[in-house]
PDB file of N, CA and C in Angstrom:
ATOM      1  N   UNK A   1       0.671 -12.240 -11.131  1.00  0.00           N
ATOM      2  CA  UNK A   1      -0.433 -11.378 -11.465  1.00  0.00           C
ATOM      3  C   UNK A   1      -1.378 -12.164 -12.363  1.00  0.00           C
ATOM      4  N   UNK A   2      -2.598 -12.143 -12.292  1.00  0.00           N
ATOM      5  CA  UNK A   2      -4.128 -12.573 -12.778  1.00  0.00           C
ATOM      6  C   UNK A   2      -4.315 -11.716 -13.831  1.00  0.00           C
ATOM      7  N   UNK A   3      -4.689 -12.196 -15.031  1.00  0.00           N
ATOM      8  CA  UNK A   3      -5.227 -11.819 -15.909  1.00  0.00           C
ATOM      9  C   UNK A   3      -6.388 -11.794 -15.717  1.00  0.00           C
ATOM     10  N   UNK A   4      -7.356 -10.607 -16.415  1.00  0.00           N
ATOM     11  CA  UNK A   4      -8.525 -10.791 -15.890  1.00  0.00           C
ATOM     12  C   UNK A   4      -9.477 -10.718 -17.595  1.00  0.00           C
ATOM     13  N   UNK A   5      -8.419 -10.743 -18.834  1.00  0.00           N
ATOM     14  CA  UNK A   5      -9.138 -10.630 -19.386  1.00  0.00           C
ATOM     15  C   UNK A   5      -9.946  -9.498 -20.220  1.00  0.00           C
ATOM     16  N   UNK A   6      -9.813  -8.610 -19.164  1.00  0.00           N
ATOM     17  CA  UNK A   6     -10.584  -7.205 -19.701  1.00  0.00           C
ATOM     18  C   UNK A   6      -9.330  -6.204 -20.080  1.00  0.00           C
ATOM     19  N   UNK A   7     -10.071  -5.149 -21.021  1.00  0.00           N
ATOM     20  CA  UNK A   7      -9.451  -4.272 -21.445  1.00  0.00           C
ATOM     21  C   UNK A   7     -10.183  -3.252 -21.479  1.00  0.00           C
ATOM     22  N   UNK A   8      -9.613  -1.909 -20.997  1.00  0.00           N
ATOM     23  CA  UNK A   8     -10.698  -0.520 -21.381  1.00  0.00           C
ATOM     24  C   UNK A   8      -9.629   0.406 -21.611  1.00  0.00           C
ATOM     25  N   UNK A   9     -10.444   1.572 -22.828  1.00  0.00           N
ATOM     26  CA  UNK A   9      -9.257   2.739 -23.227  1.00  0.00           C
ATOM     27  C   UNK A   9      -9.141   3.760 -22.407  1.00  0.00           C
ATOM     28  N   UNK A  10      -8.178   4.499 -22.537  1.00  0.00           N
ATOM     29  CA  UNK A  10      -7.951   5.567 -21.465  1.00  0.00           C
ATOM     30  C   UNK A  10      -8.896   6.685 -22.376  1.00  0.00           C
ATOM     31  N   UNK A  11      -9.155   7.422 -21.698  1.00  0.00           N
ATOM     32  CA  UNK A  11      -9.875   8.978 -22.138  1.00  0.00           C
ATOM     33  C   UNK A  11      -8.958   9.639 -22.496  1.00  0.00           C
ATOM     34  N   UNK A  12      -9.550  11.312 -22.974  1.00  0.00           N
ATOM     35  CA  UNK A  12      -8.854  12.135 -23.390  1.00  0.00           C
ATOM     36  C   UNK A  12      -8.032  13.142 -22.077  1.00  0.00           C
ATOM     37  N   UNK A  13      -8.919  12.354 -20.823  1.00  0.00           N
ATOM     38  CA  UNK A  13      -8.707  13.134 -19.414  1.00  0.00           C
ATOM     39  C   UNK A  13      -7.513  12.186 -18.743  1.00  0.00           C
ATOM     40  N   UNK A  14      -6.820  10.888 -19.371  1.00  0.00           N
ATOM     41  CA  UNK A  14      -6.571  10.469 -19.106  1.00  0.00           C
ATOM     42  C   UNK A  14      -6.905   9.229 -17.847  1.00  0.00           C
ATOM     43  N   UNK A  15      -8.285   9.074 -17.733  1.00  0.00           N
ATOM     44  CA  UNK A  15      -9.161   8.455 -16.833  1.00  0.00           C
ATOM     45  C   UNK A  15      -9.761   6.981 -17.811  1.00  0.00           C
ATOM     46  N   UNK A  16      -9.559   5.899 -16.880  1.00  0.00           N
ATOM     47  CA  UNK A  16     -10.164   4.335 -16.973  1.00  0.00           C
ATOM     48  C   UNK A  16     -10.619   3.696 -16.379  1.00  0.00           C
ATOM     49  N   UNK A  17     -11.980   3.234 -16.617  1.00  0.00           N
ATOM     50  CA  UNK A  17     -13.178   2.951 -16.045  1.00  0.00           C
ATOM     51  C   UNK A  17     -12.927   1.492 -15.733  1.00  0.00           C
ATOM     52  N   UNK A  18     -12.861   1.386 -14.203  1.00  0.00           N
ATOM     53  CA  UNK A  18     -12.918  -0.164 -13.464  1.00  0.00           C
ATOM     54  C   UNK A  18     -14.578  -0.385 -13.597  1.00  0.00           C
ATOM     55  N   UNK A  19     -14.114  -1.895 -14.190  1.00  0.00           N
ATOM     56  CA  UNK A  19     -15.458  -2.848 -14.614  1.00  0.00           C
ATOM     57  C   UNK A  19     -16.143  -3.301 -13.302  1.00  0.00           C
ATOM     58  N   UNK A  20     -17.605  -2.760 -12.933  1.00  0.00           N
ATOM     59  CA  UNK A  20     -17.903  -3.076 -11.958  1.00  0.00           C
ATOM     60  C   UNK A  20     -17.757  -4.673 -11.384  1.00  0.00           C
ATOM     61  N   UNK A  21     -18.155  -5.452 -11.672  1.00  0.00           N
ATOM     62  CA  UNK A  21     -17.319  -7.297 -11.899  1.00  0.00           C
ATOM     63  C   UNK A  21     -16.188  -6.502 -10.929  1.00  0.00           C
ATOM     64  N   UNK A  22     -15.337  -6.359 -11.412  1.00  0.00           N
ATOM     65  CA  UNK A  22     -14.240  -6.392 -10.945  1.00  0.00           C
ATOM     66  C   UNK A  22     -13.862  -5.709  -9.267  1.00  0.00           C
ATOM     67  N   UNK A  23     -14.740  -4.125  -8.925  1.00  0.00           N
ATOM     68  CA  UNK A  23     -14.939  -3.609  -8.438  1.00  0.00           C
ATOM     69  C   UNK A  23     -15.762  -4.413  -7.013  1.00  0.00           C
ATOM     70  N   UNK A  24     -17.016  -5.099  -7.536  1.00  0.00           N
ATOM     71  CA  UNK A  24     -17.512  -5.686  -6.186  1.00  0.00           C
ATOM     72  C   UNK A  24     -16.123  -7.158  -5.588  1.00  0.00           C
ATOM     73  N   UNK A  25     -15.676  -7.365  -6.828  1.00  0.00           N
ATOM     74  CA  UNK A  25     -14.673  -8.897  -6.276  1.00  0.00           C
ATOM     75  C   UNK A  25     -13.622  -8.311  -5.391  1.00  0.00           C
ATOM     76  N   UNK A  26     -13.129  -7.153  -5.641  1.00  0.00           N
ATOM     77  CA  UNK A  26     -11.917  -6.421  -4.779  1.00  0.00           C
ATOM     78  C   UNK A  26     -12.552  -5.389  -3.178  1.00  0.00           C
ATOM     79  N   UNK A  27     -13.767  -4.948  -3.541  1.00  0.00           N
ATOM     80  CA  UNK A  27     -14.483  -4.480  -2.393  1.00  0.00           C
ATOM     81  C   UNK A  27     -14.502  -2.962  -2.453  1.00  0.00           C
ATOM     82  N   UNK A  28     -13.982  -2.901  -3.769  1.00  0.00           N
ATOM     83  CA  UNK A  28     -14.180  -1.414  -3.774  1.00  0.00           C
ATOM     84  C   UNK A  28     -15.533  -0.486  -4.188  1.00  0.00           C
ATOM     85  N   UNK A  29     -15.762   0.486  -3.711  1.00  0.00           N
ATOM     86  CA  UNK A  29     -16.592   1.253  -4.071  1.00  0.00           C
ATOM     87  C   UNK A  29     -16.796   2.653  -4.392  1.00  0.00           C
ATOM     88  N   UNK A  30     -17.981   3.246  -4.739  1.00  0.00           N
ATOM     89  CA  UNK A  30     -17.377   4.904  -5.051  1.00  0.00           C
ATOM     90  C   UNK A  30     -17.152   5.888  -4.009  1.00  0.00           C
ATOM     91  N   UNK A  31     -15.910   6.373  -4.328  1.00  0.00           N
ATOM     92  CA  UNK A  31     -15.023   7.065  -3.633  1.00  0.00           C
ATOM     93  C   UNK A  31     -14.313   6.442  -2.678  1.00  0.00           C
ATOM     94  N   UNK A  32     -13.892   5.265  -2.939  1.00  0.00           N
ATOM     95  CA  UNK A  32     -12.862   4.323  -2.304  1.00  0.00           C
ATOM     96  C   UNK A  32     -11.091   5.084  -2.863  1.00  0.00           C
ATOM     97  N   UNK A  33     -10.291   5.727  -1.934  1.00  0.00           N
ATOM     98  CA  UNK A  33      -9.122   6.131  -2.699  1.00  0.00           C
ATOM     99  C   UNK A  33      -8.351   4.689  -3.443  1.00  0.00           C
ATOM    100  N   UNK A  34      -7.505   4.905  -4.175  1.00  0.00           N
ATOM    101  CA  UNK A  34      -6.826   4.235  -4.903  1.00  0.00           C
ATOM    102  C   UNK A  34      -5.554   4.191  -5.050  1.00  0.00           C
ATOM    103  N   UNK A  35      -4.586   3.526  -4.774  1.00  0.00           N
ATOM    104  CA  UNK A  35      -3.144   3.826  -4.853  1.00  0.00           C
ATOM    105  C   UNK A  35      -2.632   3.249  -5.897  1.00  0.00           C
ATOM    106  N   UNK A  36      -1.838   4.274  -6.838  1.00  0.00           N
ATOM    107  CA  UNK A  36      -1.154   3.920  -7.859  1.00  0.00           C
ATOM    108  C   UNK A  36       0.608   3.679  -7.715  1.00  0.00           C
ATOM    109  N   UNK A  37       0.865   2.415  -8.002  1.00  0.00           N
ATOM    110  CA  UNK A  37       2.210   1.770  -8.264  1.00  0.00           C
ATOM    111  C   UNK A  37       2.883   1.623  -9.497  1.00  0.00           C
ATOM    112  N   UNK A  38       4.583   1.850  -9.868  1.00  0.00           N
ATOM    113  CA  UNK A  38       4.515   1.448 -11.324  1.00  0.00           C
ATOM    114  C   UNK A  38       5.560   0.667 -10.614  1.00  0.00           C
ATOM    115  N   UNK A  39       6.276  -0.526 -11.698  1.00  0.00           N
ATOM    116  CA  UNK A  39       6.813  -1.417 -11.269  1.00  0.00           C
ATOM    117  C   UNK A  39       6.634  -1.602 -12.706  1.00  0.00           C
ATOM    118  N   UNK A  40       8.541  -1.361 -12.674  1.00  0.00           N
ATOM    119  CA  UNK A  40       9.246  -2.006 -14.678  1.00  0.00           C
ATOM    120  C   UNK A  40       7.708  -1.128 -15.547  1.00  0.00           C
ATOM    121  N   UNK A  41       7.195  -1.732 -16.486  1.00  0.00           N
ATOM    122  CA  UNK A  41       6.711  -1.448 -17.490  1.00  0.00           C
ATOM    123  C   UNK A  41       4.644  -1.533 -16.804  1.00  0.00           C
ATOM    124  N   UNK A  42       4.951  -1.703 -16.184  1.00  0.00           N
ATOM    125  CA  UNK A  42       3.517  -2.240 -14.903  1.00  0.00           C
ATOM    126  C   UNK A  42       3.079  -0.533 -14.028  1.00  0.00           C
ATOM    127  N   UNK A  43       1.842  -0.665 -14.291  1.00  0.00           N
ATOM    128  CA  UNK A  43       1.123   0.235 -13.761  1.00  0.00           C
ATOM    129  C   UNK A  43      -0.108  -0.505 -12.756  1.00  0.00           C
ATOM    130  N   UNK A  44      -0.005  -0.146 -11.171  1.00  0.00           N
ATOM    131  CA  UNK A  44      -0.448  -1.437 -10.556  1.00  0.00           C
ATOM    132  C   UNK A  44      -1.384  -0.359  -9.082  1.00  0.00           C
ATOM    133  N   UNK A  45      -2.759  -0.544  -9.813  1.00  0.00           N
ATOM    134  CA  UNK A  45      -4.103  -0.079  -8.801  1.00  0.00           C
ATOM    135  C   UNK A  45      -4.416  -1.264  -7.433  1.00  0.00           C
ATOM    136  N   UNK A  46      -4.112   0.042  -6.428  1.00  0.00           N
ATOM    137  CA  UNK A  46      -4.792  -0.860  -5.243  1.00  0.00           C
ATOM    138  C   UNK A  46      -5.749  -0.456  -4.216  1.00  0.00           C
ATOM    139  N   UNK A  47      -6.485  -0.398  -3.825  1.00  0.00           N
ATOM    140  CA  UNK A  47      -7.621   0.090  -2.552  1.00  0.00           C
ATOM    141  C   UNK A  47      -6.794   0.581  -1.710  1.00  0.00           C
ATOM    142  N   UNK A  48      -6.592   1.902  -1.093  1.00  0.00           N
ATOM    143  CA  UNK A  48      -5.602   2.485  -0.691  1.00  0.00           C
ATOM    144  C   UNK A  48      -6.136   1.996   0.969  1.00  0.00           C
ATOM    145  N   UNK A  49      -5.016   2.098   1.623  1.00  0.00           N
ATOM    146  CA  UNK A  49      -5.525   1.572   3.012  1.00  0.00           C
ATOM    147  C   UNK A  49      -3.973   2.309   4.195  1.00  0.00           C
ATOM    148  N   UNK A  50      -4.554   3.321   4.320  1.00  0.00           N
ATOM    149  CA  UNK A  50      -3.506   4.261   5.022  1.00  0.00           C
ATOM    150  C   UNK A  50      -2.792   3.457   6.544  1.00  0.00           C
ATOM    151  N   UNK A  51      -4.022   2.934   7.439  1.00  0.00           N
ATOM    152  CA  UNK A  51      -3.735   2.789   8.475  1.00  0.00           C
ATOM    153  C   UNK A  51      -2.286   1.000   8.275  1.00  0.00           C
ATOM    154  N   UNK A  52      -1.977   0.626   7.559  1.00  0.00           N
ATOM    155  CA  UNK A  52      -1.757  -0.445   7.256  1.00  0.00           C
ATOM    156  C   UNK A  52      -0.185  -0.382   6.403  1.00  0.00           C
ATOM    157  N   UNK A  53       0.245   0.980   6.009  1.00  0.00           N
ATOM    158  CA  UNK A  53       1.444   0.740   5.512  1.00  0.00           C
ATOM    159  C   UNK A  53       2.484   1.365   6.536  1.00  0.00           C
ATOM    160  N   UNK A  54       3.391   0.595   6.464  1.00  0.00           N
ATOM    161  CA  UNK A  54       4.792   1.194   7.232  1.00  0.00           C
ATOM    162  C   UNK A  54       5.790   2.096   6.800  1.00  0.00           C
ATOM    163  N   UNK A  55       6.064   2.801   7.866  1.00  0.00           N
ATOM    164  CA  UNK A  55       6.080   4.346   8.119  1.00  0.00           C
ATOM    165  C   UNK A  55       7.993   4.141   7.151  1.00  0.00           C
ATOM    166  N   UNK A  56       8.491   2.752   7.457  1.00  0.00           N
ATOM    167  CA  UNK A  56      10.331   2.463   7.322  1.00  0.00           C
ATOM    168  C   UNK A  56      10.047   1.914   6.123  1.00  0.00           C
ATOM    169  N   UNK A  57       9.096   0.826   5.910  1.00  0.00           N
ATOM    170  CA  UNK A  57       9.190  -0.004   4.463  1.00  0.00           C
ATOM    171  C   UNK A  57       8.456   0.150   3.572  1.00  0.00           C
ATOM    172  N   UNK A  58       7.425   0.869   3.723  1.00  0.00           N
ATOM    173  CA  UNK A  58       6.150   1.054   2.704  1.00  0.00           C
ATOM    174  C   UNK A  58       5.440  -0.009   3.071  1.00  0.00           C
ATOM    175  N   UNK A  59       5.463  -1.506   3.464  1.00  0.00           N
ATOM    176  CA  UNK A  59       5.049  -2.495   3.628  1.00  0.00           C
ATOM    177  C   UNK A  59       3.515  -2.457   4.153  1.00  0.00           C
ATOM    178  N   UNK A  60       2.491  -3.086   3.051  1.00  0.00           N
ATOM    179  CA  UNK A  60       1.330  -3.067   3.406  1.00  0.00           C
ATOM    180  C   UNK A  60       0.714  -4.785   4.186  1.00  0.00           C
ATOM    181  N   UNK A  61       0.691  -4.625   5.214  1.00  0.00           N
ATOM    182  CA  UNK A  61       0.174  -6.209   6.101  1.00  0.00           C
ATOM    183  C   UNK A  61      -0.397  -5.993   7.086  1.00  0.00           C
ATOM    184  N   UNK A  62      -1.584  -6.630   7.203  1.00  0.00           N
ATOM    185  CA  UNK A  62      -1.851  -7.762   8.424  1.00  0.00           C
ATOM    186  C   UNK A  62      -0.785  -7.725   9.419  1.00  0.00           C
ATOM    187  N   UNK A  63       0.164  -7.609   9.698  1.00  0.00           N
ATOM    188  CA  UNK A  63       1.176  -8.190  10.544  1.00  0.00           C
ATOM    189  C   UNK A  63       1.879  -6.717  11.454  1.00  0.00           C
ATOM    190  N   UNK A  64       1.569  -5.380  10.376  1.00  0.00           N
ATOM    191  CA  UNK A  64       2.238  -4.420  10.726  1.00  0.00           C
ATOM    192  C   UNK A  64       1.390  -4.063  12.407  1.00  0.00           C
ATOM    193  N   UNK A  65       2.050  -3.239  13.341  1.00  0.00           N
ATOM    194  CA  UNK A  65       1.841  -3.114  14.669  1.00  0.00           C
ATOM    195  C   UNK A  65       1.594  -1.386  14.558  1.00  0.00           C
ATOM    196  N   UNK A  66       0.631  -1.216  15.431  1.00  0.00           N
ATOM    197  CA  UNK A  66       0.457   0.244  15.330  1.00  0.00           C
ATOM    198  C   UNK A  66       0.650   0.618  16.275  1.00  0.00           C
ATOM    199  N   UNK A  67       1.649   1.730  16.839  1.00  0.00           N
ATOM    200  CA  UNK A  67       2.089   2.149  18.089  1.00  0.00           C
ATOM    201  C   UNK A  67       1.803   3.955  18.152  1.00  0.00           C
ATOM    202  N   UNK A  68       2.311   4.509  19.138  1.00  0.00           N
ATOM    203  CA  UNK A  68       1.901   5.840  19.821  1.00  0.00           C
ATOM    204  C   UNK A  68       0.485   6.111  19.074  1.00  0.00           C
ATOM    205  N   UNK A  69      -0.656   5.654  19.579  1.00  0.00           N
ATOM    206  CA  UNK A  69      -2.354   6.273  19.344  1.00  0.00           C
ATOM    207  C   UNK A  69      -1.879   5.980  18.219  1.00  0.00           C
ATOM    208  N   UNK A  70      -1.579   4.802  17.013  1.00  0.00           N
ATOM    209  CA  UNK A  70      -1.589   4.778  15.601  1.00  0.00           C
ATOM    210  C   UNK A  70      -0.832   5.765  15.028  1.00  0.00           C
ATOM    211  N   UNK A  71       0.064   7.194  15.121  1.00  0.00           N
ATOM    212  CA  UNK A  71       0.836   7.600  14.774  1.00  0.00           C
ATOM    213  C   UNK A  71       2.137   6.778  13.989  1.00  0.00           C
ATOM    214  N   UNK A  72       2.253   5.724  14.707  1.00  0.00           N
ATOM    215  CA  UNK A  72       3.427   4.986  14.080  1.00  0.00           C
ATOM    216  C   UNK A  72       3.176   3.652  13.511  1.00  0.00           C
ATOM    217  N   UNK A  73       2.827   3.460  12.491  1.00  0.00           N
ATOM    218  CA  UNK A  73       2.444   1.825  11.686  1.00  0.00           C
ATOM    219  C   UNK A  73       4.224   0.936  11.338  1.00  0.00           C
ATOM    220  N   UNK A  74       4.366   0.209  11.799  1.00  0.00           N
ATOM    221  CA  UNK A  74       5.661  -0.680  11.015  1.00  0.00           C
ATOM    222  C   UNK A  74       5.576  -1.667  11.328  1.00  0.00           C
ATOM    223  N   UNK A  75       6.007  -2.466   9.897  1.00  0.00           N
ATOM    224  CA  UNK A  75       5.996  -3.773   9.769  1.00  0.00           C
ATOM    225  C   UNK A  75       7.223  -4.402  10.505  1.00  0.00           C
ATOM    226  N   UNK A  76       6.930  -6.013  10.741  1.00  0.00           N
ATOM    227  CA  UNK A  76       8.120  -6.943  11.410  1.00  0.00           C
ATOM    228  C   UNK A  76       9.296  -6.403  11.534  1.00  0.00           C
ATOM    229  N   UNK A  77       9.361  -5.954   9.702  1.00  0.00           N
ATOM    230  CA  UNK A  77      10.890  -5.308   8.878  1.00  0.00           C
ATOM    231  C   UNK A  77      11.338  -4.187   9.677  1.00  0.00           C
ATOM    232  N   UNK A  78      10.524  -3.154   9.700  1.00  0.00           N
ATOM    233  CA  UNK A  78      10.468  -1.684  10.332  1.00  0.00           C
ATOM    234  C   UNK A  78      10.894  -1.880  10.965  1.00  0.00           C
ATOM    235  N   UNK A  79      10.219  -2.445  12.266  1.00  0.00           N
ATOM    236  CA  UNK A  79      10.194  -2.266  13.913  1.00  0.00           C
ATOM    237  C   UNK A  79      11.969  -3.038  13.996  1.00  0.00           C
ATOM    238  N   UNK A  80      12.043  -4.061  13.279  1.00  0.00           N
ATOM    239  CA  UNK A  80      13.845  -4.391  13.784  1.00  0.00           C
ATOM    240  C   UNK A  80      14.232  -3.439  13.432  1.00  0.00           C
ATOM    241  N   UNK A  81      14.328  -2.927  12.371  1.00  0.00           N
ATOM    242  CA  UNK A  81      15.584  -2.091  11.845  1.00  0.00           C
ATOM    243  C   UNK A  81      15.223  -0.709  12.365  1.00  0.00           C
ATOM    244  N   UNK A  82      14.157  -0.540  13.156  1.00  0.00           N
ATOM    245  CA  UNK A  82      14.163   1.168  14.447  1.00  0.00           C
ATOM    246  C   UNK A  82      15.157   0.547  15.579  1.00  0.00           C
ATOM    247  N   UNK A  83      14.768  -1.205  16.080  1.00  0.00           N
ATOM    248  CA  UNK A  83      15.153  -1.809  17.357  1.00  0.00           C
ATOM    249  C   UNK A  83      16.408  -1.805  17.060  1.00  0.00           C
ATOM    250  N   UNK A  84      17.604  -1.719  15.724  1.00  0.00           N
ATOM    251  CA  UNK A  84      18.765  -1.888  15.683  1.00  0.00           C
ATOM    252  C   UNK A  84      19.599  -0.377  15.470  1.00  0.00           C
ATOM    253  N   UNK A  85      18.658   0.722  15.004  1.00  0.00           N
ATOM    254  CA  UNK A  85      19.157   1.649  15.175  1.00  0.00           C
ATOM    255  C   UNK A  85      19.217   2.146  16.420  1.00  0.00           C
ATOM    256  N   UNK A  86      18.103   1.966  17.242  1.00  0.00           N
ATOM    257  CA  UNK A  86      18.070   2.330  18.431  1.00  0.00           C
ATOM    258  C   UNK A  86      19.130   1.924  19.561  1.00  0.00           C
ATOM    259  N   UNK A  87      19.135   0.594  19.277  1.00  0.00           N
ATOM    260  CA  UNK A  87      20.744   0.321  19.998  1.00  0.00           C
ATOM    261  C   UNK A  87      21.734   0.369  19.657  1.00  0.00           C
ATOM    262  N   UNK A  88      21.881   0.687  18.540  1.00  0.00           N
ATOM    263  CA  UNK A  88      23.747   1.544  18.379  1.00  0.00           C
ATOM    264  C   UNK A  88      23.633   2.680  18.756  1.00  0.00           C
ATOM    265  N   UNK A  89      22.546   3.704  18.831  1.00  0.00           N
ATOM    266  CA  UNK A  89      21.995   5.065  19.336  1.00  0.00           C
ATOM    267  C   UNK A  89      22.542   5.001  20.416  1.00  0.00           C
ATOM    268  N   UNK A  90      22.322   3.632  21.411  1.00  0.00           N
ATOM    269  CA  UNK A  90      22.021   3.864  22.876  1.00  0.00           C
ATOM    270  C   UNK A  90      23.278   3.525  23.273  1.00  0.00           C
ATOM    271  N   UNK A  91      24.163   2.436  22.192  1.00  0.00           N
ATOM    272  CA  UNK A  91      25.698   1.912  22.714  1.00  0.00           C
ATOM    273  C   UNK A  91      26.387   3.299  22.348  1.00  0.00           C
ATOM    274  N   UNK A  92      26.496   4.370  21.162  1.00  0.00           N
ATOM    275  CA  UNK A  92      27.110   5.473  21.712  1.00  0.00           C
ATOM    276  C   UNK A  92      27.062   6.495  22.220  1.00  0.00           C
ATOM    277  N   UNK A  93      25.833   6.713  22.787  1.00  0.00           N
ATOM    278  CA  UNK A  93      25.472   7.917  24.359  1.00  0.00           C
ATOM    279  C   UNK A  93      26.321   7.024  25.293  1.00  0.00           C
TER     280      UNK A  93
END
């Protein structure tokens, strides 16, 4: 993780204002949703991007495959571990 240096206080609404700088370098804009992560002691903002996470791993990539009309997003990870449930499924029918 990148330090960026900046610091801003939280409100009384509990709301913190992304430094525009920062905002055009990531591509976000207003009313861009936002996904919040915590991780250990880490509170971790990202440009939310629905079509792109997997449905088995959470996994957000480039790489994930979107199947039935985009209903189903999964990554590399996903798609084996449906392809390995699916065939013990199919070895005991």
């Amino acid at each position: 993780m990148k330090s960026t240096g900046m610091t801003r206080k939280v409100d009384e609404l509990g709301r913190v204002v992304l430094p525009i700088e920062l905002r055009r370098t990531l591509g976000i804009v207003e009313k861009d949703p936002i996904e919040i992560f915590v991780e250990d002691d880490k509170i971790i903002l990202q440009k939310y991007q629905p079509q792109q996470a997997c449905m088995i791993t959470s996994n957000i990539s480039d790489n994930n495959i979107s199947l039935g009309n985009g209903k189903i997003i999964l990554s590399p990870e996903g798609a084996e571990m449906i392809i390995q449930e699916l065939q013990q499924y199919l070895v005991r029918s």
